Amino acid sequence: MILRTLRWDIIHAFYGIKSRFFNVLVNTLGVMIGIATLVVLMAVSEKTKKVVLEDIKTLGINTFYLKNSSSNILTLQTFNKLHHLFGNDLMMTPLYIQEQQECYILNKSFKLDLLATDALYLHISEIDVLSGRILVQEDTKNLRQVVLLSQDMEKLGILLNEKIVINNEIYTIIGFFKTKDSTNHKAILPYSTILDDDSVLSRIYFYSEDS
């Protein structure tokens, strides 16, 4: 009976993969390409690095990113190594996303999508601050516990300079930013205040003004 059930489970799984073959293929290739790209970037010599940078300029792009896969190889430590390798030629920023994290303002509980990053991400994503000030590189460098909240939080009566508890740490609200048709409350904070070397990133962005 157990063998018969197992047999039907295997057959069912096979036909499920077959019916979604294209999606499986695309996802598999995406993981393989992402891993291959990261391995190449980590292993390049100084000469090869110049070739990579020239290819980027030839393509005429100024922003691209590495996206994490199920292998979780994009960590903050990986970002730091890539930054050491390419930091003089490309601007880079990590992005860590923690969805629906419970936070507290004046003892009221809110569910927020946390985006841990730095000022470059705001520039790349063209995020506009509606009130208060924008995130700056000094916030990340000096481990300032400051946060930007999405505009819908301001509509709830939250004020600038109020305190918000995130992951048991107290942050100061420095601004409110414009969001694009999102149903979730969002918060942007310096990645240096919340991540360690083993934290798994969602993406690593590369940016060049020369491309």
PDB file of N, CA, C and O in Angstrom, residues 28 37 46-47 66 70-71 74 90 117 124 128 141 149-150 153 156 168 190 200 206:
ATOM      1  N   THR A  28      15.393  27.355 -12.886  1.00  0.00           N
ATOM      2  CA  THR A  28      16.673  26.647 -12.750  1.00  0.00           C
ATOM      3  C   THR A  28      17.796  27.422 -13.408  1.00  0.00           C
ATOM      4  O   THR A  28      18.881  27.583 -12.852  1.00  0.00           O
ATOM      5  N   THR A  37      27.413  33.966 -12.208  1.00  0.00           N
ATOM      6  CA  THR A  37      27.812  35.378 -12.229  1.00  0.00           C
ATOM      7  C   THR A  37      28.575  35.752 -10.968  1.00  0.00           C
ATOM      8  O   THR A  37      29.606  36.416 -11.028  1.00  0.00           O
ATOM      9  N   GLU A  46      42.610  41.300 -11.765  1.00  0.00           N
ATOM     10  CA  GLU A  46      42.563  42.731 -12.056  1.00  0.00           C
ATOM     11  C   GLU A  46      42.371  42.964 -13.550  1.00  0.00           C
ATOM     12  O   GLU A  46      41.615  43.851 -13.961  1.00  0.00           O
ATOM     13  N   LYS A  47      43.023  42.129 -14.359  1.00  0.00           N
ATOM     14  CA  LYS A  47      42.899  42.275 -15.812  1.00  0.00           C
ATOM     15  C   LYS A  47      41.485  41.941 -16.265  1.00  0.00           C
ATOM     16  O   LYS A  47      40.894  42.662 -17.078  1.00  0.00           O
ATOM     17  N   LEU A  66      22.581  41.691  -8.749  1.00  0.00           N
ATOM     18  CA  LEU A  66      22.578  40.257  -8.516  1.00  0.00           C
ATOM     19  C   LEU A  66      21.413  39.952  -7.591  1.00  0.00           C
ATOM     20  O   LEU A  66      21.251  40.610  -6.556  1.00  0.00           O
ATOM     21  N   SER A  70      17.895  30.403  -4.148  1.00  0.00           N
ATOM     22  CA  SER A  70      17.587  29.522  -3.017  1.00  0.00           C
ATOM     23  C   SER A  70      18.847  29.041  -2.300  1.00  0.00           C
ATOM     24  O   SER A  70      18.768  28.508  -1.199  1.00  0.00           O
ATOM     25  N   SER A  71      20.022  29.233  -2.920  1.00  0.00           N
ATOM     26  CA  SER A  71      21.264  28.799  -2.288  1.00  0.00           C
ATOM     27  C   SER A  71      21.764  29.779  -1.232  1.00  0.00           C
ATOM     28  O   SER A  71      22.699  29.493  -0.502  1.00  0.00           O
ATOM     29  N   LEU A  74      24.184  35.152  -1.410  1.00  0.00           N
ATOM     30  CA  LEU A  74      24.370  36.601  -1.316  1.00  0.00           C
ATOM     31  C   LEU A  74      24.214  37.034   0.141  1.00  0.00           C
ATOM     32  O   LEU A  74      23.112  37.258   0.616  1.00  0.00           O
ATOM     33  N   LEU A  90      32.767  50.848  -9.344  1.00  0.00           N
ATOM     34  CA  LEU A  90      31.303  50.808  -9.354  1.00  0.00           C
ATOM     35  C   LEU A  90      30.770  51.132  -7.966  1.00  0.00           C
ATOM     36  O   LEU A  90      31.323  50.694  -6.968  1.00  0.00           O
ATOM     37  N   THR A 117      19.140  49.093   3.636  1.00  0.00           N
ATOM     38  CA  THR A 117      19.961  49.441   2.484  1.00  0.00           C
ATOM     39  C   THR A 117      20.737  50.715   2.811  1.00  0.00           C
ATOM     40  O   THR A 117      21.053  50.967   3.972  1.00  0.00           O
ATOM     41  N   ILE A 124      18.924  55.078  -6.891  1.00  0.00           N
ATOM     42  CA  ILE A 124      18.672  54.152  -7.999  1.00  0.00           C
ATOM     43  C   ILE A 124      17.177  53.934  -8.206  1.00  0.00           C
ATOM     44  O   ILE A 124      16.686  53.900  -9.338  1.00  0.00           O
ATOM     45  N   ASP A 128      11.261  59.295  -3.628  1.00  0.00           N
ATOM     46  CA  ASP A 128      11.107  60.699  -3.243  1.00  0.00           C
ATOM     47  C   ASP A 128      10.691  60.805  -1.780  1.00  0.00           C
ATOM     48  O   ASP A 128       9.760  60.120  -1.341  1.00  0.00           O
ATOM     49  N   LYS A 141      27.376  54.785   7.631  1.00  0.00           N
ATOM     50  CA  LYS A 141      28.748  54.756   8.125  1.00  0.00           C
ATOM     51  C   LYS A 141      28.814  54.896   9.640  1.00  0.00           C
ATOM     52  O   LYS A 141      29.611  54.220  10.310  1.00  0.00           O
ATOM     53  N   LEU A 149       9.791  56.199   6.786  1.00  0.00           N
ATOM     54  CA  LEU A 149       8.549  55.438   6.712  1.00  0.00           C
ATOM     55  C   LEU A 149       7.770  55.822   5.457  1.00  0.00           C
ATOM     56  O   LEU A 149       7.899  56.941   4.954  1.00  0.00           O
ATOM     57  N   SER A 150       6.959  54.893   4.962  1.00  0.00           N
ATOM     58  CA  SER A 150       6.132  55.168   3.791  1.00  0.00           C
ATOM     59  C   SER A 150       5.063  56.198   4.137  1.00  0.00           C
ATOM     60  O   SER A 150       4.664  56.359   5.290  1.00  0.00           O
ATOM     61  N   MET A 153       2.054  55.908   6.558  1.00  0.00           N
ATOM     62  CA  MET A 153       2.241  55.982   8.011  1.00  0.00           C
ATOM     63  C   MET A 153       2.039  57.406   8.513  1.00  0.00           C
ATOM     64  O   MET A 153       1.512  57.628   9.606  1.00  0.00           O
ATOM     65  N   LEU A 156      -1.468  58.198   9.120  1.00  0.00           N
ATOM     66  CA  LEU A 156      -2.015  57.615  10.347  1.00  0.00           C
ATOM     67  C   LEU A 156      -1.728  58.487  11.577  1.00  0.00           C
ATOM     68  O   LEU A 156      -2.087  58.127  12.694  1.00  0.00           O
ATOM     69  N   ASN A 168      13.596  45.255  18.550  1.00  0.00           N
ATOM     70  CA  ASN A 168      13.974  45.590  19.939  1.00  0.00           C
ATOM     71  C   ASN A 168      14.991  46.727  20.032  1.00  0.00           C
ATOM     72  O   ASN A 168      15.605  46.926  21.077  1.00  0.00           O
ATOM     73  N   PRO A 190      19.227  52.154   7.605  1.00  0.00           N
ATOM     74  CA  PRO A 190      20.602  51.824   7.236  1.00  0.00           C
ATOM     75  C   PRO A 190      20.908  50.351   7.506  1.00  0.00           C
ATOM     76  O   PRO A 190      20.640  49.850   8.602  1.00  0.00           O
ATOM     77  N   VAL A 200      21.411  37.244   4.961  1.00  0.00           N
ATOM     78  CA  VAL A 200      21.185  36.922   3.553  1.00  0.00           C
ATOM     79  C   VAL A 200      20.468  38.085   2.870  1.00  0.00           C
ATOM     80  O   VAL A 200      19.375  38.480   3.278  1.00  0.00           O
ATOM     81  N   PHE A 206      24.561  47.310  -8.447  1.00  0.00           N
ATOM     82  CA  PHE A 206      25.778  47.939  -8.961  1.00  0.00           C
ATOM     83  C   PHE A 206      25.360  49.161  -9.776  1.00  0.00           C
ATOM     84  O   PHE A 206      24.404  49.087 -10.560  1.00  0.00           O
TER      85      PHE A 206
END
